[in-house]
PDB file of C-alpha atoms in Angstrom:
ATOM      1  CA  MET M   1       0.000   0.000   0.000  1.00 81.00           C
ATOM      2  CA  GLN M   2       2.859   2.365   0.808  1.00 82.00           C
ATOM      3  CA  LYS M   3       4.459   1.727  -2.586  1.00 86.00           C
ATOM      4  CA  VAL M   4       1.181   2.363  -4.403  1.00 85.00           C
ATOM      5  CA  ASN M   5       0.714   5.565  -2.445  1.00 84.00           C
ATOM      6  CA  GLN M   6       4.186   6.819  -3.347  1.00 84.00           C
ATOM      7  CA  THR M   7       4.089   5.888  -7.029  1.00 84.00           C
ATOM      8  CA  CYS M   8       0.471   6.541  -7.980  1.00 86.00           C
ATOM      9  CA  ILE M   9      -1.137   8.928  -5.502  1.00 85.00           C
ATOM     10  CA  GLU M  10       1.344  11.381  -4.021  1.00 85.00           C
ATOM     11  CA  GLY M  11       1.658  14.476  -6.192  1.00 82.00           C
ATOM     12  CA  ASN M  12      -0.863  13.218  -8.764  1.00 84.00           C
ATOM     13  CA  GLU M  13      -3.095  16.251  -9.232  1.00 83.00           C
ATOM     14  CA  ASP M  14      -5.086  14.625 -12.052  1.00 86.00           C
ATOM     15  CA  LEU M  15      -6.293  11.811  -9.804  1.00 89.00           C
ATOM     16  CA  HIS M  16      -9.740  12.453  -8.334  1.00 88.00           C
ATOM     17  CA  THR M  17     -11.124   8.986  -7.502  1.00 90.00           C
ATOM     18  CA  ILE M  18      -9.602   5.741  -6.249  1.00 91.00           C
ATOM     19  CA  VAL M  19     -11.675   2.574  -6.655  1.00 91.00           C
ATOM     20  CA  MET M  20     -10.532  -0.411  -4.607  1.00 91.00           C
ATOM     21  CA  LEU M  21     -11.943  -3.817  -5.542  1.00 92.00           C
ATOM     22  CA  ASN M  22     -11.805  -6.527  -2.872  1.00 91.00           C
ATOM     23  CA  CYS M  23      -9.099  -4.768  -0.897  1.00 91.00           C
ATOM     24  CA  GLY M  24      -8.581  -1.840   1.439  1.00 89.00           C
ATOM     25  CA  ALA M  25     -11.466  -2.170   3.883  1.00 89.00           C
ATOM     26  CA  THR M  26      -9.465  -3.820   6.666  1.00 90.00           C
ATOM     27  CA  ILE M  27      -6.770  -1.122   6.925  1.00 89.00           C
ATOM     28  CA  ASP M  28      -6.937   2.540   7.900  1.00 88.00           C
ATOM     29  CA  LEU M  29      -6.972   4.091   4.434  1.00 88.00           C
ATOM     30  CA  ALA M  30      -6.801   7.690   5.633  1.00 85.00           C
ATOM     31  CA  ALA M  31      -3.568   6.883   7.473  1.00 85.00           C
ATOM     32  CA  ASN M  32      -2.009   4.926   4.591  1.00 86.00           C
ATOM     33  CA  LEU M  33      -3.022   7.017   1.576  1.00 86.00           C
ATOM     34  CA  SER M  34      -2.266  10.660   0.834  1.00 85.00           C
ATOM     35  CA  LEU M  35      -5.889  11.679   0.434  1.00 84.00           C
ATOM     36  CA  THR M  36      -6.712  15.299  -0.312  1.00 84.00           C
ATOM     37  CA  PRO M  37     -10.092  17.059  -0.036  1.00 83.00           C
ATOM     38  CA  SER M  38     -10.538  16.613  -3.791  1.00 85.00           C
ATOM     39  CA  LEU M  39      -9.505  12.926  -3.810  1.00 87.00           C
ATOM     40  CA  LYS M  40     -12.102  10.303  -2.939  1.00 87.00           C
ATOM     41  CA  CYS M  41     -11.566   6.605  -2.231  1.00 90.00           C
ATOM     42  CA  LEU M  42     -14.400   4.191  -3.044  1.00 90.00           C
ATOM     43  CA  VAL M  43     -13.998   0.705  -1.549  1.00 92.00           C
ATOM     44  CA  PHE M  44     -15.767  -2.510  -2.595  1.00 92.00           C
ATOM     45  CA  ASP M  45     -14.416  -5.245  -0.342  1.00 92.00           C
ATOM     46  CA  SER M  46     -15.724  -8.548   0.969  1.00 91.00           C
ATOM     47  CA  HIS M  47     -12.969  -8.837   3.588  1.00 91.00           C
ATOM     48  CA  LYS M  48     -14.076  -8.189   7.131  1.00 89.00           C
ATOM     49  CA  PRO M  49     -13.867  -6.696   9.693  1.00 89.00           C
ATOM     50  CA  VAL M  50     -13.856  -3.205   8.218  1.00 88.00           C
ATOM     51  CA  HIS M  51     -11.382  -0.919   9.959  1.00 87.00           C
ATOM     52  CA  ILE M  52     -13.303   1.270  12.381  1.00 84.00           C
ATOM     53  CA  ASN M  53     -11.688   4.479  11.098  1.00 83.00           C
ATOM     54  CA  ASN M  54     -13.007   3.738   7.609  1.00 84.00           C
ATOM     55  CA  VAL M  55     -16.532   3.780   9.030  1.00 81.00           C
ATOM     56  CA  HIS M  56     -16.457   6.377  11.809  1.00 78.00           C
ATOM     57  CA  GLY M  57     -13.525   8.510  10.670  1.00 70.00           C
ATOM     58  CA  SER M  58     -10.343   9.343  12.547  1.00 59.00           C
ATOM     59  CA  GLU M  59      -8.314  12.288  13.743  1.00 52.00           C
ATOM     60  CA  ILE M  60      -6.425  12.220  10.446  1.00 51.00           C
ATOM     61  CA  GLY M  61      -9.724  12.597   8.651  1.00 49.00           C
ATOM     62  CA  SER M  62     -11.362   9.943   6.513  1.00 54.00           C
ATOM     63  CA  SER M  63     -14.246  11.885   5.043  1.00 71.00           C
ATOM     64  CA  GLN M  64     -12.755  10.999   1.651  1.00 82.00           C
ATOM     65  CA  VAL M  65     -13.136   7.244   2.277  1.00 87.00           C
ATOM     66  CA  PHE M  66     -16.427   5.637   1.265  1.00 87.00           C
ATOM     67  CA  ILE M  67     -17.023   1.983   2.102  1.00 87.00           C
ATOM     68  CA  VAL M  68     -19.729   0.425  -0.058  1.00 86.00           C
ATOM     69  CA  LYS M  69     -21.474  -1.502   2.690  1.00 78.00           C
ATOM     70  CA  ASP M  70     -23.656  -4.558   2.803  1.00 76.00           C
ATOM     71  CA  SER M  71     -26.137  -5.365   5.543  1.00 70.00           C
ATOM     72  CA  SER M  72     -23.352  -6.621   7.853  1.00 66.00           C
ATOM     73  CA  VAL M  73     -21.689  -3.204   8.097  1.00 65.00           C
ATOM     74  CA  SER M  74     -23.223  -0.083   9.577  1.00 62.00           C
ATOM     75  CA  GLU M  75     -22.265   2.605  12.036  1.00 60.00           C
ATOM     76  CA  GLU M  76     -24.324   0.765  14.644  1.00 62.00           C
ATOM     77  CA  THR M  77     -22.610  -2.615  14.175  1.00 68.00           C
ATOM     78  CA  VAL M  78     -19.053  -1.228  13.977  1.00 73.00           C
ATOM     79  CA  PRO M  79     -17.729  -0.079  17.377  1.00 73.00           C
ATOM     80  CA  THR M  80     -15.940   3.225  17.786  1.00 72.00           C
ATOM     81  CA  GLU M  81     -12.329   3.633  18.859  1.00 68.00           C
ATOM     82  CA  LEU M  82     -11.505   3.766  22.554  1.00 65.00           C
ATOM     83  CA  SER M  83     -10.691   7.185  23.979  1.00 63.00           C
ATOM     84  CA  GLU M  84      -9.127   8.262  27.238  1.00 57.00           C
ATOM     85  CA  SER M  85     -11.597   8.945  30.009  1.00 51.00           C
ATOM     86  CA  GLU M  86     -11.945  12.566  30.954  1.00 47.00           C
ATOM     87  CA  GLU M  87     -11.186  13.498  34.522  1.00 46.00           C
ATOM     88  CA  GLU M  88     -14.137  14.199  36.717  1.00 47.00           C
ATOM     89  CA  GLU M  89     -14.197  17.302  38.791  1.00 49.00           C
ATOM     90  CA  GLY M  90     -15.184  17.096  42.415  1.00 47.00           C
ATOM     91  CA  SER M  91     -14.086  15.418  45.586  1.00 49.00           C
ATOM     92  CA  GLU M  92     -13.419  11.700  45.795  1.00 54.00           C
ATOM     93  CA  ASP M  93     -15.792  11.661  48.737  1.00 57.00           C
ATOM     94  CA  ASP M  94     -18.611  12.907  46.541  1.00 70.00           C
ATOM     95  CA  GLU M  95     -20.952   9.933  46.059  1.00 74.00           C
ATOM     96  CA  ALA M  96     -22.352  11.280  42.785  1.00 78.00           C
ATOM     97  CA  THR M  97     -18.841  11.704  41.369  1.00 79.00           C
ATOM     98  CA  ARG M  98     -17.826   8.168  42.347  1.00 78.00           C
ATOM     99  CA  LYS M  99     -21.004   6.798  40.761  1.00 78.00           C
ATOM    100  CA  ARG M 100     -20.340   8.640  37.498  1.00 81.00           C
ATOM    101  CA  LYS M 101     -16.761   7.362  37.426  1.00 82.00           C
ATOM    102  CA  ARG M 102     -17.903   3.798  38.084  1.00 82.00           C
ATOM    103  CA  GLU M 103     -20.515   3.951  35.323  1.00 82.00           C
ATOM    104  CA  ARG M 104     -17.982   5.407  32.927  1.00 82.00           C
ATOM    105  CA  ARG M 105     -15.449   2.675  33.732  1.00 83.00           C
ATOM    106  CA  GLU M 106     -18.097   0.018  33.141  1.00 82.00           C
ATOM    107  CA  ALA M 107     -19.089   1.596  29.832  1.00 82.00           C
ATOM    108  CA  HIS M 108     -15.426   1.857  28.838  1.00 80.00           C
ATOM    109  CA  GLU M 109     -14.847  -1.817  29.675  1.00 85.00           C
ATOM    110  CA  ALA M 110     -17.935  -2.893  27.731  1.00 83.00           C
ATOM    111  CA  LYS M 111     -16.752  -0.853  24.750  1.00 82.00           C
ATOM    112  CA  ARG M 112     -13.286  -2.419  24.999  1.00 84.00           C
ATOM    113  CA  ARG M 113     -14.755  -5.941  25.021  1.00 86.00           C
ATOM    114  CA  ARG M 114     -16.922  -5.138  22.020  1.00 83.00           C
ATOM    115  CA  LEU M 115     -13.910  -3.806  20.122  1.00 84.00           C
ATOM    116  CA  ILE M 116     -11.904  -6.956  20.924  1.00 85.00           C
ATOM    117  CA  GLU M 117     -14.769  -9.171  19.757  1.00 85.00           C
ATOM    118  CA  TYR M 118     -15.167  -7.121  16.573  1.00 81.00           C
ATOM    119  CA  ASN M 119     -11.490  -7.520  15.621  1.00 84.00           C
ATOM    120  CA  ALA M 120     -11.124 -11.100  16.877  1.00 86.00           C
ATOM    121  CA  PHE M 121     -11.668 -12.888  13.546  1.00 86.00           C
ATOM    122  CA  ASN M 122     -11.160 -12.258   9.851  1.00 88.00           C
ATOM    123  CA  TYR M 123     -14.033 -13.352   7.664  1.00 89.00           C
ATOM    124  CA  TYR M 124     -15.827 -12.690   4.383  1.00 91.00           C
ATOM    125  CA  SER M 125     -19.216 -11.192   3.709  1.00 90.00           C
ATOM    126  CA  CYS M 126     -21.008 -10.176   0.518  1.00 91.00           C
ATOM    127  CA  PRO M 127     -18.787 -10.594  -2.594  1.00 93.00           C
ATOM    128  CA  CYS M 128     -17.581  -7.277  -3.973  1.00 93.00           C
ATOM    129  CA  SER M 129     -18.879  -8.285  -7.413  1.00 93.00           C
ATOM    130  CA  MET M 130     -22.374  -8.344  -5.924  1.00 94.00           C
ATOM    131  CA  LEU M 131     -21.843  -4.884  -4.434  1.00 93.00           C
ATOM    132  CA  VAL M 132     -20.780  -3.553  -7.842  1.00 93.00           C
ATOM    133  CA  TYR M 133     -23.810  -5.196  -9.458  1.00 94.00           C
ATOM    134  CA  TRP M 134     -26.178  -3.582  -6.962  1.00 93.00           C
ATOM    135  CA  LEU M 135     -24.599  -0.193  -7.616  1.00 92.00           C
ATOM    136  CA  ALA M 136     -24.851  -0.647 -11.396  1.00 93.00           C
ATOM    137  CA  ARG M 137     -28.480  -1.670 -11.038  1.00 92.00           C
ATOM    138  CA  GLU M 138     -29.280   1.418  -8.956  1.00 92.00           C
ATOM    139  CA  LEU M 139     -27.629   3.592 -11.614  1.00 92.00           C
ATOM    140  CA  ASP M 140     -29.504   1.732 -14.372  1.00 91.00           C
ATOM    141  CA  ARG M 141     -26.185   0.688 -15.920  1.00 91.00           C
ATOM    142  CA  CYS M 142     -26.649  -3.062 -15.614  1.00 89.00           C
ATOM    143  CA  ASP M 143     -26.029  -5.158 -18.734  1.00 89.00           C
ATOM    144  CA  ASN M 144     -24.944  -8.698 -19.552  1.00 91.00           C
ATOM    145  CA  GLU M 145     -21.263  -7.902 -19.052  1.00 91.00           C
ATOM    146  CA  VAL M 146     -21.833  -6.606 -15.518  1.00 92.00           C
ATOM    147  CA  LEU M 147     -24.164  -9.505 -14.796  1.00 93.00           C
ATOM    148  CA  TRP M 148     -21.676 -12.093 -16.060  1.00 92.00           C
ATOM    149  CA  LEU M 149     -18.781 -10.656 -14.045  1.00 93.00           C
ATOM    150  CA  CYS M 150     -21.006 -10.617 -10.977  1.00 94.00           C
ATOM    151  CA  ALA M 151     -21.953 -14.268 -11.483  1.00 93.00           C
ATOM    152  CA  VAL M 152     -18.284 -15.247 -11.857  1.00 92.00           C
ATOM    153  CA  GLY M 153     -17.336 -13.362  -8.683  1.00 93.00           C
ATOM    154  CA  VAL M 154     -20.142 -14.866  -6.609  1.00 94.00           C
ATOM    155  CA  THR M 155     -19.351 -18.369  -7.878  1.00 90.00           C
ATOM    156  CA  ASP M 156     -15.672 -17.919  -7.013  1.00 90.00           C
ATOM    157  CA  GLN M 157     -16.532 -16.885  -3.458  1.00 92.00           C
ATOM    158  CA  TYR M 158     -18.866 -19.858  -3.122  1.00 90.00           C
ATOM    159  CA  LEU M 159     -16.335 -22.389  -4.428  1.00 82.00           C
ATOM    160  CA  ARG M 160     -13.757 -21.009  -1.992  1.00 86.00           C
ATOM    161  CA  ALA M 161     -16.277 -21.439   0.852  1.00 86.00           C
ATOM    162  CA  HIS M 162     -16.201 -17.705   1.600  1.00 91.00           C
ATOM    163  CA  ILE M 163     -19.994 -17.453   1.609  1.00 91.00           C
ATOM    164  CA  SER M 164     -22.636 -19.805   2.957  1.00 90.00           C
ATOM    165  CA  ASP M 165     -25.006 -21.989   0.964  1.00 90.00           C
ATOM    166  CA  VAL M 166     -27.915 -19.835   2.104  1.00 93.00           C
ATOM    167  CA  PHE M 167     -26.323 -16.589   0.933  1.00 92.00           C
ATOM    168  CA  TYR M 168     -25.253 -18.171  -2.363  1.00 93.00           C
ATOM    169  CA  ALA M 169     -28.817 -19.369  -2.945  1.00 93.00           C
ATOM    170  CA  SER M 170     -30.053 -15.824  -2.326  1.00 93.00           C
ATOM    171  CA  CYS M 171     -27.546 -14.386  -4.813  1.00 93.00           C
ATOM    172  CA  TYR M 172     -28.359 -17.105  -7.338  1.00 92.00           C
ATOM    173  CA  THR M 173     -32.078 -16.363  -7.182  1.00 93.00           C
ATOM    174  CA  GLU M 174     -31.482 -12.653  -7.726  1.00 93.00           C
ATOM    175  CA  LEU M 175     -29.016 -13.147 -10.578  1.00 93.00           C
ATOM    176  CA  ALA M 176     -31.199 -15.785 -12.239  1.00 91.00           C
ATOM    177  CA  ALA M 177     -34.084 -13.314 -12.315  1.00 92.00           C
ATOM    178  CA  ALA M 178     -31.780 -10.679 -13.835  1.00 91.00           C
ATOM    179  CA  VAL M 179     -30.561 -13.155 -16.463  1.00 90.00           C
ATOM    180  CA  GLU M 180     -34.157 -13.994 -17.314  1.00 88.00           C
ATOM    181  CA  SER M 181     -35.001 -10.311 -17.685  1.00 86.00           C
ATOM    182  CA  LEU M 182     -31.974  -9.190 -19.699  1.00 85.00           C
ATOM    183  CA  ASN M 183     -31.894 -12.184 -22.051  1.00 82.00           C
ATOM    184  CA  LEU M 184     -35.584 -12.641 -22.787  1.00 74.00           C
ATOM    185  CA  GLN M 185     -35.443 -10.826 -26.121  1.00 58.00           C
ATOM    186  CA  THR M 186     -32.304 -12.743 -27.080  1.00 57.00           C
ATOM    187  CA  ARG M 187     -34.111 -16.068 -26.684  1.00 56.00           C
ATOM    188  CA  ILE M 188     -37.042 -14.802 -28.744  1.00 53.00           C
ATOM    189  CA  ASP M 189     -34.677 -13.648 -31.488  1.00 55.00           C
ATOM    190  CA  GLY M 190     -32.882 -16.991 -31.332  1.00 52.00           C
ATOM    191  CA  MET M 191     -36.145 -18.833 -31.920  1.00 51.00           C
ATOM    192  CA  ASP M 192     -36.842 -16.598 -34.917  1.00 49.00           C
ATOM    193  CA  ASP M 193     -33.342 -17.290 -36.265  1.00 48.00           C
ATOM    194  CA  ARG M 194     -33.876 -21.041 -36.046  1.00 45.00           C
ATOM    195  CA  ARG M 195     -37.170 -20.742 -37.894  1.00 45.00           C
ATOM    196  CA  THR M 196     -35.725 -18.568 -40.646  1.00 42.00           C
ATOM    197  CA  GLY M 197     -32.374 -20.329 -40.842  1.00 44.00           C
ATOM    198  CA  GLU M 198     -30.499 -17.069 -40.397  1.00 46.00           C
ATOM    199  CA  GLY M 199     -27.545 -16.442 -38.107  1.00 42.00           C
ATOM    200  CA  THR M 200     -28.078 -16.829 -34.382  1.00 41.00           C
ATOM    201  CA  SER M 201     -28.502 -13.774 -32.205  1.00 44.00           C
ATOM    202  CA  ALA M 202     -27.645 -15.693 -29.035  1.00 45.00           C
ATOM    203  CA  LEU M 203     -24.006 -14.598 -29.173  1.00 51.00           C
ATOM    204  CA  GLY M 204     -23.150 -12.709 -26.023  1.00 70.00           C
ATOM    205  CA  ALA M 205     -26.220 -13.914 -24.180  1.00 82.00           C
ATOM    206  CA  ILE M 206     -26.242 -15.538 -20.744  1.00 85.00           C
ATOM    207  CA  GLN M 207     -28.107 -18.781 -20.201  1.00 80.00           C
ATOM    208  CA  GLN M 208     -28.515 -20.901 -17.108  1.00 78.00           C
ATOM    209  CA  SER M 209     -26.999 -24.353 -17.069  1.00 77.00           C
ATOM    210  CA  PHE M 210     -26.863 -26.997 -14.385  1.00 77.00           C
ATOM    211  CA  GLU M 211     -23.592 -28.869 -14.041  1.00 75.00           C
ATOM    212  CA  PRO M 212     -22.359 -31.357 -11.448  1.00 76.00           C
ATOM    213  CA  ARG M 213     -20.173 -29.982  -8.678  1.00 75.00           C
ATOM    214  CA  PHE M 214     -17.071 -31.704 -10.015  1.00 79.00           C
ATOM    215  CA  LEU M 215     -13.732 -29.921 -10.207  1.00 73.00           C
ATOM    216  CA  LEU M 216     -12.640 -28.973 -13.767  1.00 77.00           C
ATOM    217  CA  TYR M 217     -15.299 -31.273 -15.188  1.00 77.00           C
ATOM    218  CA  ARG M 218     -14.859 -29.863 -18.702  1.00 77.00           C
ATOM    219  CA  PHE M 219     -11.106 -30.537 -18.738  1.00 82.00           C
ATOM    220  CA  TRP M 220     -10.603 -33.758 -16.780  1.00 86.00           C
ATOM    221  CA  SER M 221     -12.191 -37.160 -16.968  1.00 88.00           C
ATOM    222  CA  LEU M 222     -15.354 -37.730 -14.972  1.00 87.00           C
ATOM    223  CA  TYR M 223     -13.544 -39.936 -12.450  1.00 88.00           C
ATOM    224  CA  GLU M 224     -10.691 -37.476 -11.855  1.00 88.00           C
ATOM    225  CA  SER M 225     -13.135 -34.609 -11.438  1.00 87.00           C
ATOM    226  CA  MET M 226     -15.196 -36.538  -8.914  1.00 86.00           C
ATOM    227  CA  VAL M 227     -12.370 -37.736  -6.673  1.00 86.00           C
ATOM    228  CA  ARG M 228     -10.818 -34.235  -6.624  1.00 85.00           C
ATOM    229  CA  SER M 229     -14.026 -32.366  -5.942  1.00 84.00           C
ATOM    230  CA  ASP M 230     -14.334 -30.930  -2.422  1.00 82.00           C
ATOM    231  CA  PHE M 231     -18.024 -31.788  -2.416  1.00 81.00           C
ATOM    232  CA  VAL M 232     -17.500 -35.466  -3.272  1.00 85.00           C
ATOM    233  CA  VAL M 233     -14.456 -35.810  -1.008  1.00 85.00           C
ATOM    234  CA  ALA M 234     -16.414 -34.479   1.962  1.00 85.00           C
ATOM    235  CA  ARG M 235     -19.602 -36.414   1.198  1.00 84.00           C
ATOM    236  CA  PHE M 236     -17.878 -39.774   0.616  1.00 86.00           C
ATOM    237  CA  GLN M 237     -15.013 -39.144   3.078  1.00 86.00           C
ATOM    238  CA  LEU M 238     -12.394 -39.872   0.440  1.00 84.00           C
ATOM    239  CA  VAL M 239      -9.578 -38.978   2.812  1.00 80.00           C
ATOM    240  CA  HIS M 240      -9.676 -42.717   3.498  1.00 83.00           C
ATOM    241  CA  SER M 241      -8.622 -44.634   0.386  1.00 79.00           C
ATOM    242  CA  ARG M 242     -11.004 -47.477   1.172  1.00 82.00           C
ATOM    243  CA  ASN M 243     -13.932 -45.136   0.540  1.00 84.00           C
ATOM    244  CA  LEU M 244     -13.018 -44.837  -3.146  1.00 85.00           C
ATOM    245  CA  MET M 245     -15.296 -47.828  -3.615  1.00 87.00           C
ATOM    246  CA  ARG M 246     -18.204 -45.476  -2.914  1.00 88.00           C
ATOM    247  CA  VAL M 247     -17.355 -43.528  -6.065  1.00 87.00           C
ATOM    248  CA  ASN M 248     -17.303 -46.753  -8.062  1.00 86.00           C
ATOM    249  CA  GLU M 249     -20.684 -47.715  -6.618  1.00 87.00           C
ATOM    250  CA  LEU M 250     -22.138 -44.323  -7.557  1.00 86.00           C
ATOM    251  CA  LEU M 251     -20.856 -44.651 -11.121  1.00 87.00           C
ATOM    252  CA  THR M 252     -22.415 -48.096 -11.338  1.00 88.00           C
ATOM    253  CA  LYS M 253     -25.775 -46.770 -10.142  1.00 89.00           C
ATOM    254  CA  ILE M 254     -25.860 -44.057 -12.814  1.00 87.00           C
ATOM    255  CA  GLY M 255     -24.847 -46.544 -15.519  1.00 90.00           C
ATOM    256  CA  VAL M 256     -21.279 -45.377 -16.191  1.00 88.00           C
ATOM    257  CA  SER M 257     -18.541 -47.982 -16.268  1.00 87.00           C
ATOM    258  CA  LEU M 258     -15.245 -47.326 -14.526  1.00 85.00           C
ATOM    259  CA  LYS M 259     -13.428 -47.458 -17.868  1.00 87.00           C
ATOM    260  CA  GLU M 260     -15.730 -44.874 -19.435  1.00 87.00           C
ATOM    261  CA  SER M 261     -15.458 -42.576 -16.417  1.00 87.00           C
ATOM    262  CA  LYS M 262     -11.669 -42.453 -16.767  1.00 87.00           C
ATOM    263  CA  GLU M 263     -11.749 -41.544 -20.439  1.00 85.00           C
ATOM    264  CA  PRO M 264     -11.022 -37.854 -21.209  1.00 78.00           C
TER     265      PRO M 264
END
């Protein structure tokens, strides 16, 4: 980050906007980048937790940093930074003063625990491709290219186990509806092309397809894809070599011989 700041940002008067894709949210950007009042930083990042200064600001000033948030990030869910307690005026023998100090210490301790819990683990939330898609949709700039890139990004996060099955199903439902909407006319034109025998208009269109959850299925043999797929390995417990017989039994049930399954 320091190298990027020195080579691309410092002294660059023509630069007015920095867009960060899937990076930047977990560090204090105002402290690491030479941001000026005319320079804005827009962050799309699935990495969590978001640095508290990127949400609430800091003494350095982070009004130029804008985190594109999902439902897991808000000013209410992100704790603020700890500050030194102000000294209370009054005598130590004053009961009201002692009570205020005790309440403030308890609040300070609760805030400290919340901050520790917030920063305890690194995790992933909504894919940044989905955040970009939502922004493009709000600006009415959504097309098949944006939709395709979003689908690739969401699928990548799902295959890496960065998002849950439930969240992936939610994204899939939303993207499937968008695919249906944006590619309806393409399918109609394609039907007309088949009737007339003219060239297809389906080039560049997006269509749903259902494929088995086998790794590199289009490039490896069926057997190799199955035994190297995380889904099959976990389901059949293939960490034990004796359980490879389960794969053979499955192939037999679906009518595929072992020889055929190992052919490219």
